[in-house]
Tab-separated table of N, CA and C in Angstrom:
chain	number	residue	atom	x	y	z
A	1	UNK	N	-48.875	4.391	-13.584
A	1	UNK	CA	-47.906	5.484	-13.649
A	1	UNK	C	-47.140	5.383	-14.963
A	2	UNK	N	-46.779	6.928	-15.378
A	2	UNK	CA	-46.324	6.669	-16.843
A	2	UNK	C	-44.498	6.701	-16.066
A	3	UNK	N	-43.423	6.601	-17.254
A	3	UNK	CA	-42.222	6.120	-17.057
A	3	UNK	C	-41.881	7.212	-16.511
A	4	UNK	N	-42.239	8.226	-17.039
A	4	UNK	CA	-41.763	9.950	-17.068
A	4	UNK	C	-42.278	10.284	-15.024
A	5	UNK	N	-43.148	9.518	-15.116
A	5	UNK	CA	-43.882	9.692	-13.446
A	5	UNK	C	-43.120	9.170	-12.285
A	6	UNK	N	-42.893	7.871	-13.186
A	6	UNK	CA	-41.626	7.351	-12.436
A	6	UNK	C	-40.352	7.717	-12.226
A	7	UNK	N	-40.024	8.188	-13.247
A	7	UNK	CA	-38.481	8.890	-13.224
A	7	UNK	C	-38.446	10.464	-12.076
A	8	UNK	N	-39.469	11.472	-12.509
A	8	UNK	CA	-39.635	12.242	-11.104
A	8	UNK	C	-39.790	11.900	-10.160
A	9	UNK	N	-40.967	11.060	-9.915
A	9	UNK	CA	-40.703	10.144	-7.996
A	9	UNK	C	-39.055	9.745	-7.992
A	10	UNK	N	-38.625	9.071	-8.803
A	10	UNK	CA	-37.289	8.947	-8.515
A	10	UNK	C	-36.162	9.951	-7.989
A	11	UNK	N	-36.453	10.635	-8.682
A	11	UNK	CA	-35.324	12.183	-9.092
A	11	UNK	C	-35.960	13.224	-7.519
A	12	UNK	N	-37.483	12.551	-6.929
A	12	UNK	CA	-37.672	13.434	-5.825
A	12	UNK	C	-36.849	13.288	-4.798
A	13	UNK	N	-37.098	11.744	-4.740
A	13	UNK	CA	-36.472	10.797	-3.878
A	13	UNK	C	-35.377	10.815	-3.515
A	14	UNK	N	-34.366	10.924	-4.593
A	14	UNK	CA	-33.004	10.739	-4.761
A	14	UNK	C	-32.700	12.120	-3.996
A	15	UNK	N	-33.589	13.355	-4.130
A	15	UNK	CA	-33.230	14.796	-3.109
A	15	UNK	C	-33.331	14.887	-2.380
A	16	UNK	N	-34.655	13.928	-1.841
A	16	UNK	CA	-35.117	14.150	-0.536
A	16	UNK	C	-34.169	13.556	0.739
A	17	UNK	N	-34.241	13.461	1.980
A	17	UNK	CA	-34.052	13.230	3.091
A	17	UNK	C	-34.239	11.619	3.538
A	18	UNK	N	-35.344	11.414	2.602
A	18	UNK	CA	-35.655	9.645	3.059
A	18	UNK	C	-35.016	8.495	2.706
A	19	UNK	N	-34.831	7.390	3.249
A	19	UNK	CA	-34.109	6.443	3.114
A	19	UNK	C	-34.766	5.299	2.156
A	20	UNK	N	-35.977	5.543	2.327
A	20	UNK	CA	-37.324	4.277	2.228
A	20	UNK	C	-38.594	4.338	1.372
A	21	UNK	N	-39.159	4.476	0.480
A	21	UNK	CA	-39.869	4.434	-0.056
A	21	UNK	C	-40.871	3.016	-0.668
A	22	UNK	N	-42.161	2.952	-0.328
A	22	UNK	CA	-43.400	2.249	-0.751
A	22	UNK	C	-44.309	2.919	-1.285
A	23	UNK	N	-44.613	2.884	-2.552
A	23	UNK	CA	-45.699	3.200	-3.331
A	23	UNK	C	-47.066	1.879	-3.872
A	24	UNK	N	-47.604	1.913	-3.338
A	24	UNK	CA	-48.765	1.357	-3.906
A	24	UNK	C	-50.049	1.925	-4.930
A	25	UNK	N	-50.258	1.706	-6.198
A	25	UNK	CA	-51.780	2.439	-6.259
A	25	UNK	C	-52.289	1.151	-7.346
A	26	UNK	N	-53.109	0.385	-7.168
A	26	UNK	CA	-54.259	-0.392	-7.552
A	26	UNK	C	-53.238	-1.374	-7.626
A	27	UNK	N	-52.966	-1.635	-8.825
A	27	UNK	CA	-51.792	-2.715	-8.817
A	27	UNK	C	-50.613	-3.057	-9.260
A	28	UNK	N	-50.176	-1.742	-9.241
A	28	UNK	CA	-48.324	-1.276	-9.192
A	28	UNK	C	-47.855	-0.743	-8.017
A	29	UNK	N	-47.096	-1.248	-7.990
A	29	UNK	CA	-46.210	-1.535	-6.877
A	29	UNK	C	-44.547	-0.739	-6.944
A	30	UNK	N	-44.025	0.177	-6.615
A	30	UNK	CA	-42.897	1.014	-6.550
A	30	UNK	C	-41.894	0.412	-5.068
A	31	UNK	N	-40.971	0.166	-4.911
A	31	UNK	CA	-40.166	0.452	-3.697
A	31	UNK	C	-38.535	0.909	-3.821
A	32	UNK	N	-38.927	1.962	-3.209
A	32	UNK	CA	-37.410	2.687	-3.646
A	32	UNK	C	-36.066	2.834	-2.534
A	33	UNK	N	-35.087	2.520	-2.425
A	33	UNK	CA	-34.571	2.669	-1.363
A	33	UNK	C	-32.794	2.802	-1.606
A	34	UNK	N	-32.375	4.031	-0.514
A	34	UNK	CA	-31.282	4.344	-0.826
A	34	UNK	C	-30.168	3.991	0.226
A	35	UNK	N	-28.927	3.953	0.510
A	35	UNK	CA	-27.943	3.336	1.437
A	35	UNK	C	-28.278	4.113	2.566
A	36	UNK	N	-28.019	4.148	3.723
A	36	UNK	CA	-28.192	4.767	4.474
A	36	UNK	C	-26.816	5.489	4.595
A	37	UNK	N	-26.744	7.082	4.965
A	37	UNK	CA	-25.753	7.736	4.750
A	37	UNK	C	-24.464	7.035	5.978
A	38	UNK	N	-23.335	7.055	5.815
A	38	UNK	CA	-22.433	7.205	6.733
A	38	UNK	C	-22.010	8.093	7.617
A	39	UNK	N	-22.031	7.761	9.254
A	39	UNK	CA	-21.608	9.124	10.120
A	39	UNK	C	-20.118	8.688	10.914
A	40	UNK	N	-19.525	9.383	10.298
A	40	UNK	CA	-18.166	8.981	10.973
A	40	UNK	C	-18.377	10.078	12.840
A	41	UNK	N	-17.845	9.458	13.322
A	41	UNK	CA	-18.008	10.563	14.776
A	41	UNK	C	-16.355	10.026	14.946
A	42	UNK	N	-16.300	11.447	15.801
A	42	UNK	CA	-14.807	11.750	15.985
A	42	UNK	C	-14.416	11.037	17.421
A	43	UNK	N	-13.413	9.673	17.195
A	43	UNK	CA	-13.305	9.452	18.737
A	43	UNK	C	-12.666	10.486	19.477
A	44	UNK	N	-12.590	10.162	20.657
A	44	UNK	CA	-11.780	11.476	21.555
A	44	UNK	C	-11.018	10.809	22.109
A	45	UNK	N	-9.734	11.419	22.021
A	45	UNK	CA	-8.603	10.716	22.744
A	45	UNK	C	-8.293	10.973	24.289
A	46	UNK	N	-8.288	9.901	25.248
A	46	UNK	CA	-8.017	10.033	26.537
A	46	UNK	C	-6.911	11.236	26.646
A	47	UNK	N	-7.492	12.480	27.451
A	47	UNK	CA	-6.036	13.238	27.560
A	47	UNK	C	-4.732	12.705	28.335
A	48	UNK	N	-5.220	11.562	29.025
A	48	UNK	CA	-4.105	10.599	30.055
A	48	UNK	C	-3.264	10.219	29.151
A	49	UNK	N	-3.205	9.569	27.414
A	49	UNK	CA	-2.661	9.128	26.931
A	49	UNK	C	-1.607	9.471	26.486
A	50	UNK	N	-0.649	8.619	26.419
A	50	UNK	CA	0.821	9.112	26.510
A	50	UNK	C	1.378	9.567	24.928
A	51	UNK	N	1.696	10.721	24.489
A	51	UNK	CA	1.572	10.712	22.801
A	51	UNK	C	2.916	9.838	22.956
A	52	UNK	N	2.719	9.217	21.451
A	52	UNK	CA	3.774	7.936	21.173
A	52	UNK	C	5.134	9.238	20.225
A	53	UNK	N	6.261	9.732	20.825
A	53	UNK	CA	7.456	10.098	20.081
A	53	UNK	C	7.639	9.608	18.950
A	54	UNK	N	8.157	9.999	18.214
A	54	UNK	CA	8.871	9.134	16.787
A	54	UNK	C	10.197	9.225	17.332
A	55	UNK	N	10.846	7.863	16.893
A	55	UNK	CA	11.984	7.707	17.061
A	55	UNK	C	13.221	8.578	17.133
A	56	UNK	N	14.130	9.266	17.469
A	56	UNK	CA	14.565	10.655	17.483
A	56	UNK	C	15.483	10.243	15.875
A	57	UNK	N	15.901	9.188	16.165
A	57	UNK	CA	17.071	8.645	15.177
A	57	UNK	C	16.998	7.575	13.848
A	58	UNK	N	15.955	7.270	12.653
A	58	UNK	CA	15.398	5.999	12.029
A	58	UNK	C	16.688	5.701	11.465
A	59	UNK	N	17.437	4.030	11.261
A	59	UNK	CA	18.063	3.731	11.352
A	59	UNK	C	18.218	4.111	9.452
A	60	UNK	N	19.573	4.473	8.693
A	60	UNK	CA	19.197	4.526	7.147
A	60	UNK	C	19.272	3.342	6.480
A	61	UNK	N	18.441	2.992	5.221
A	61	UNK	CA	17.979	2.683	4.789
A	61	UNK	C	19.064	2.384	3.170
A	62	UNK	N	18.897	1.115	2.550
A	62	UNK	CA	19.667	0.974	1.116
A	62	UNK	C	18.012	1.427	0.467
A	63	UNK	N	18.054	2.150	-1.025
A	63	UNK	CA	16.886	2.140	-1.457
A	63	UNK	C	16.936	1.393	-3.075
A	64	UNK	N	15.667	1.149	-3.132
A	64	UNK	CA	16.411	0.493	-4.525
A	64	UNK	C	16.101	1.741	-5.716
A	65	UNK	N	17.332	1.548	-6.881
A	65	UNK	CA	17.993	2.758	-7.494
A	65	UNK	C	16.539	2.945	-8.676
A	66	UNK	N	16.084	1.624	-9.287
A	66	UNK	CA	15.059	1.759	-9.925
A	66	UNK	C	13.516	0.980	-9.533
A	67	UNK	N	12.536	0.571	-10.457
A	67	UNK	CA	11.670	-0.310	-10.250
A	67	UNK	C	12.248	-1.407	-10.757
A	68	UNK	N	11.954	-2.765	-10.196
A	68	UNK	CA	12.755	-3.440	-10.551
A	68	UNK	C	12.264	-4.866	-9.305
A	69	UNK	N	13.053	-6.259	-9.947
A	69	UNK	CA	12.784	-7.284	-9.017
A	69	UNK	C	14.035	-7.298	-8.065
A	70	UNK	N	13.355	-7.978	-6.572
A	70	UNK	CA	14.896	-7.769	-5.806
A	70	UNK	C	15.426	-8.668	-5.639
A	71	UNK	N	16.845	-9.185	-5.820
A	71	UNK	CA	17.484	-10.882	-5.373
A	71	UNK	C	18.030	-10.399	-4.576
A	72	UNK	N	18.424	-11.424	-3.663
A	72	UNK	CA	19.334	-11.607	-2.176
A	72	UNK	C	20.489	-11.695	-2.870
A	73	UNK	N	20.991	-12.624	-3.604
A	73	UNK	CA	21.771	-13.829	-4.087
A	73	UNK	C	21.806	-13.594	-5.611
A	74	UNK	N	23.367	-13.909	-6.130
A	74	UNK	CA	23.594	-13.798	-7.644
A	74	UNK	C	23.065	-14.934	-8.241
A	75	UNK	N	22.310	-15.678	-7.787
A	75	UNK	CA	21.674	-17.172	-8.415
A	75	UNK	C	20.781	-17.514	-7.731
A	76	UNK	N	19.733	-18.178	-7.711
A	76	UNK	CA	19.128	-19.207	-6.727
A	76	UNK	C	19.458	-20.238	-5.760
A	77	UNK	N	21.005	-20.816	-6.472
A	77	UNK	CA	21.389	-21.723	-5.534
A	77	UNK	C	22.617	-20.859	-4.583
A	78	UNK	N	22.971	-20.187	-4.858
A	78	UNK	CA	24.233	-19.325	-4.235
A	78	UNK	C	23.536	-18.697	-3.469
A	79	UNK	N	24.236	-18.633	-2.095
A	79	UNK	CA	24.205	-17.536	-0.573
A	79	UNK	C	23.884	-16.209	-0.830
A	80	UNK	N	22.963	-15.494	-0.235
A	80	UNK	CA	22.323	-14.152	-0.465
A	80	UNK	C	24.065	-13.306	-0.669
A	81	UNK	N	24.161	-11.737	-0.432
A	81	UNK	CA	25.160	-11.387	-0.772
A	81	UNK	C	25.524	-11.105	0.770
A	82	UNK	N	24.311	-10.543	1.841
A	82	UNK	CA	24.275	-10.060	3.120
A	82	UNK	C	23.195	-11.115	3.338
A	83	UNK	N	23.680	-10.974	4.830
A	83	UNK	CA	23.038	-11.303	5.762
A	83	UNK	C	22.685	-10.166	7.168
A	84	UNK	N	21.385	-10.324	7.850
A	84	UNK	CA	21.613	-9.149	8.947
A	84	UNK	C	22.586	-9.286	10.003
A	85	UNK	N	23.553	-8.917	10.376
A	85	UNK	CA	24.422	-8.603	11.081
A	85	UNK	C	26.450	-8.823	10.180
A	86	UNK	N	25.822	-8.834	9.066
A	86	UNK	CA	27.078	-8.888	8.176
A	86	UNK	C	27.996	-7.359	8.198
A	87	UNK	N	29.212	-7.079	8.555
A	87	UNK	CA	29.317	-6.145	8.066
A	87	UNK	C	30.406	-6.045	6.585
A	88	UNK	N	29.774	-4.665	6.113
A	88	UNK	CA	30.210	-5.024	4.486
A	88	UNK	C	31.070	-3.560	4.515
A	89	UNK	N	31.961	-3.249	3.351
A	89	UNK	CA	32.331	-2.175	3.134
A	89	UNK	C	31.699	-1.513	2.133
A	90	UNK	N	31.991	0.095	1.868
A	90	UNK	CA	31.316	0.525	0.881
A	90	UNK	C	31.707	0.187	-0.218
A	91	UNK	N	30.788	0.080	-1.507
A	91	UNK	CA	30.557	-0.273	-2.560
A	91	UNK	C	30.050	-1.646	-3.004
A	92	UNK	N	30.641	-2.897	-2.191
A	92	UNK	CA	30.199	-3.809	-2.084
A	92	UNK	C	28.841	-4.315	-2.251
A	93	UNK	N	28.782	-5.070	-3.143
A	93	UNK	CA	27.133	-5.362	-3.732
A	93	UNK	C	26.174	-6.065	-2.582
A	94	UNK	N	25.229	-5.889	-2.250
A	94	UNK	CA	24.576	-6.154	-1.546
A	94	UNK	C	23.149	-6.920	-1.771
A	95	UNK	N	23.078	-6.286	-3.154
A	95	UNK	CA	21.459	-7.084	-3.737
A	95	UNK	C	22.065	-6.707	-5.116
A	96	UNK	N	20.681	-7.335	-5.579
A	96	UNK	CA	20.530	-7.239	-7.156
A	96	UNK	C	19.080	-6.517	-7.411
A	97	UNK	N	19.271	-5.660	-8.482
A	97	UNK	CA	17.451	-5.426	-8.819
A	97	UNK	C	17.719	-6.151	-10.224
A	98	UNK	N	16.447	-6.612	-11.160
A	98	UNK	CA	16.474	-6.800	-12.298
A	98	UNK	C	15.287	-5.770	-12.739
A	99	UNK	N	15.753	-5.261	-14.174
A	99	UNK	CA	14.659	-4.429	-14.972
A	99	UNK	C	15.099	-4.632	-16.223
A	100	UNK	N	13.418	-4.880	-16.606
A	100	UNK	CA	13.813	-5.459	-18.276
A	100	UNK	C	15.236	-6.486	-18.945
A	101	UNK	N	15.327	-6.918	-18.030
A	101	UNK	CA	16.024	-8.357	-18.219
A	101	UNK	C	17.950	-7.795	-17.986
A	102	UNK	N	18.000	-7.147	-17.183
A	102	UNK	CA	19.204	-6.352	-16.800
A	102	UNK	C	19.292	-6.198	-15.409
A	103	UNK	N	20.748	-7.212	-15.036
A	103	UNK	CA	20.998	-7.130	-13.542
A	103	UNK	C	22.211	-5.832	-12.792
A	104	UNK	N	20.947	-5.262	-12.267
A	104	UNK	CA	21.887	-4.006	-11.978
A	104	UNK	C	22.512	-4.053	-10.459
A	105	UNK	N	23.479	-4.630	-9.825
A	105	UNK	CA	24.294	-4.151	-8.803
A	105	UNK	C	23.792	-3.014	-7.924
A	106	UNK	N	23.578	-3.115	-6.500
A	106	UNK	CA	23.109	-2.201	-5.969
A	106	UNK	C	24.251	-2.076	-4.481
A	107	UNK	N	25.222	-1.002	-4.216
A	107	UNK	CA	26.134	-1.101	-3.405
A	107	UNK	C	26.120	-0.388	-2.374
A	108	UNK	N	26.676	-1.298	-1.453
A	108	UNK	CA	26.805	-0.143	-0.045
A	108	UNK	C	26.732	0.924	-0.380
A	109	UNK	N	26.178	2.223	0.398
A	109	UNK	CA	27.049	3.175	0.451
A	109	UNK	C	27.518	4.085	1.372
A	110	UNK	N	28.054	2.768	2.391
A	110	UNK	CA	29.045	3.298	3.072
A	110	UNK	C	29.800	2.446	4.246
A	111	UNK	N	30.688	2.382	5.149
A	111	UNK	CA	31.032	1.188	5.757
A	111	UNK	C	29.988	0.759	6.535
A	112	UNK	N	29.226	-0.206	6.270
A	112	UNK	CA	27.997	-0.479	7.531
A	112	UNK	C	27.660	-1.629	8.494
A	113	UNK	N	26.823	-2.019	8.931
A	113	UNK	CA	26.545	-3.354	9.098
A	113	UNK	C	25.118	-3.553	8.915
A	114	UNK	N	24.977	-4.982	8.344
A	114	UNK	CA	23.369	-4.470	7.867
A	114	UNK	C	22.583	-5.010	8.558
A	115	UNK	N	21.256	-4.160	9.528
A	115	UNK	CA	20.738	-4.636	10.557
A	115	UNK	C	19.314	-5.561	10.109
A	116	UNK	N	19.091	-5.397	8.552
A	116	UNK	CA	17.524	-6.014	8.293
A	116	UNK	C	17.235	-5.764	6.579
A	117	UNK	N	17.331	-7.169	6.360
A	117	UNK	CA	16.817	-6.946	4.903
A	117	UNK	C	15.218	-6.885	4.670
A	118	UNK	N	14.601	-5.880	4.114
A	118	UNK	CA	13.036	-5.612	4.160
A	118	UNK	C	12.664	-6.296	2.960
A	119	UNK	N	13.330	-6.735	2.152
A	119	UNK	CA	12.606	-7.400	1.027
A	119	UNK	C	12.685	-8.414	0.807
A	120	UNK	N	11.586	-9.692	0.489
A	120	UNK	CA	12.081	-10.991	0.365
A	120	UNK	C	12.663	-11.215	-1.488
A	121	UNK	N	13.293	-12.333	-1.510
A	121	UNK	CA	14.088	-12.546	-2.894
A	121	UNK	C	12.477	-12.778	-3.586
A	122	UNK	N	13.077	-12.204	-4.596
A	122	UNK	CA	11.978	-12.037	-6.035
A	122	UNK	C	10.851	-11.497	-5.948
A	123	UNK	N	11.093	-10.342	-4.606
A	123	UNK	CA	9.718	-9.578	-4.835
A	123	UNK	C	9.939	-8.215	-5.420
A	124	UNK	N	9.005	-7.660	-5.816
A	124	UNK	CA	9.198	-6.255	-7.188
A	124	UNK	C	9.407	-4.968	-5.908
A	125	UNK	N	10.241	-4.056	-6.185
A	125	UNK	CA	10.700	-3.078	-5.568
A	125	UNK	C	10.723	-2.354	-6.352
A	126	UNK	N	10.007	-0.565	-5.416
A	126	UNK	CA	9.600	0.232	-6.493
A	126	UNK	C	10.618	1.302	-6.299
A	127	UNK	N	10.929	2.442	-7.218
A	127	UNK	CA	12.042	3.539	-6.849
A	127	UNK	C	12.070	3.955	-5.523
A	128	UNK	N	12.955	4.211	-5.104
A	128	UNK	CA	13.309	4.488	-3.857
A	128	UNK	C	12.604	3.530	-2.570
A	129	UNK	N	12.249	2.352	-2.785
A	129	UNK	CA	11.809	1.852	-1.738
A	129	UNK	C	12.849	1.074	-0.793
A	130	UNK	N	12.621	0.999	0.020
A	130	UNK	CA	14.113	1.037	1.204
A	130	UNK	C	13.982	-0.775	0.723
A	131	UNK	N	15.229	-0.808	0.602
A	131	UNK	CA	15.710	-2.733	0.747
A	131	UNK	C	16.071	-3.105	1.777
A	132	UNK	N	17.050	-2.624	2.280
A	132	UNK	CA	17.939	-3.093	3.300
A	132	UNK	C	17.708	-2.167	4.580
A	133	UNK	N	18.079	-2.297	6.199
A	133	UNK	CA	18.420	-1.094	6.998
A	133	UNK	C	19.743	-1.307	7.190
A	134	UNK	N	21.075	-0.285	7.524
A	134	UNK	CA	22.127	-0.330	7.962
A	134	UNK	C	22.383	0.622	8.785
A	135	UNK	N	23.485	0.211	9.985
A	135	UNK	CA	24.231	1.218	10.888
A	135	UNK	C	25.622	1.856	10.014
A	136	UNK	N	25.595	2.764	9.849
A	136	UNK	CA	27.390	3.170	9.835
A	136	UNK	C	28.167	2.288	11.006
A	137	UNK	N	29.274	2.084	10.193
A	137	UNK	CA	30.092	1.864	11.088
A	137	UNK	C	31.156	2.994	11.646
C-alpha cells in the first residue's frame, strides 16, 4: 500500500461507524483503532425522593477585598485576630490579606460573632471569596 492509500483507509475509518480495524494483504499489516464513544444515560430520579431545600437563610459571609494571601494573626507567633465564637465589633480587623508585599486590614462589617473561619493561615484567597462566616448581632 502506497502512504496516500493509507492515509484514505485512515480518513475512511476515522468517518465510519467502526471501532476496529485489521488489514492484512501479503505482508503488511494495518490495525486501526479508535476509543470507543461515550454514552452518558440519564439516571432517573426516584419520584419518592425528598427534593433537598436550600437553606431559607445562608449565614453572611467576610469576603476577601482582593486576591491576596490570608493570615489569621498579625505574626506567626501572635494569636489569630478571631476566633469562632468571638464576638467582635464593626470595623475591627479580623484577618489580614497580603498582595504584592502589602498588608491590607480586612474589617468587620458589622457587630457580629464569628461562627467559622473558611480559610486556613497562608492560604491564597481570591476576590470576593468568603473568609470568615458571621451572625449579626
Amino acid at each position: 500500500m502506497t502512504n496516500q492509500e493509507i492515509y484514505d483507509l485512515m480518513a475512511r475509518f476515522d468517518g465510519s461507524g467502526l471501532h476496529k480495524l485489521k488489514l492484512s494483504q501479503g505482508d503488511f499489516q494495518i490495525e486501526l483503532e479508535k476509543a470507543a464513544p461515550v454514552v452518558s444515560a440519564a439516571v432517573p430520579v426516584p419520584a419518592a425522593a425528598p427534593a433537598v431545600a436550600p437553606k431559607a437563610e445562608e449565614a453572611p459571609v467576610i469576603s476577601a477585598p482582593l486576591v491576596g494571601t490570608f493570615y489569621a494573626a498579625p505574626a506567626p507567633e501572635q494569636p489569630p485576630f478571631v476566633q469562632p465564637g468571638d464576638r467582635v465589633e464593626k470595623g475591627r480587623t479580623v484577618c489580614l490579606i497580603e498582595a504584592m508585599k502589602t498588608m491590607i486590614e480586612v474589617p468587620a462589617p458589622c457587630d457580629c460573632v464569628i461562627e467559622e473561619v473558611l480559610k486556613a493561615n497562608g492560604e491564597l484567597a481570591a476576590f470576593g471569596e468568603a473568609l470568615m462566616r458571621y451572625k449579626s448581632c
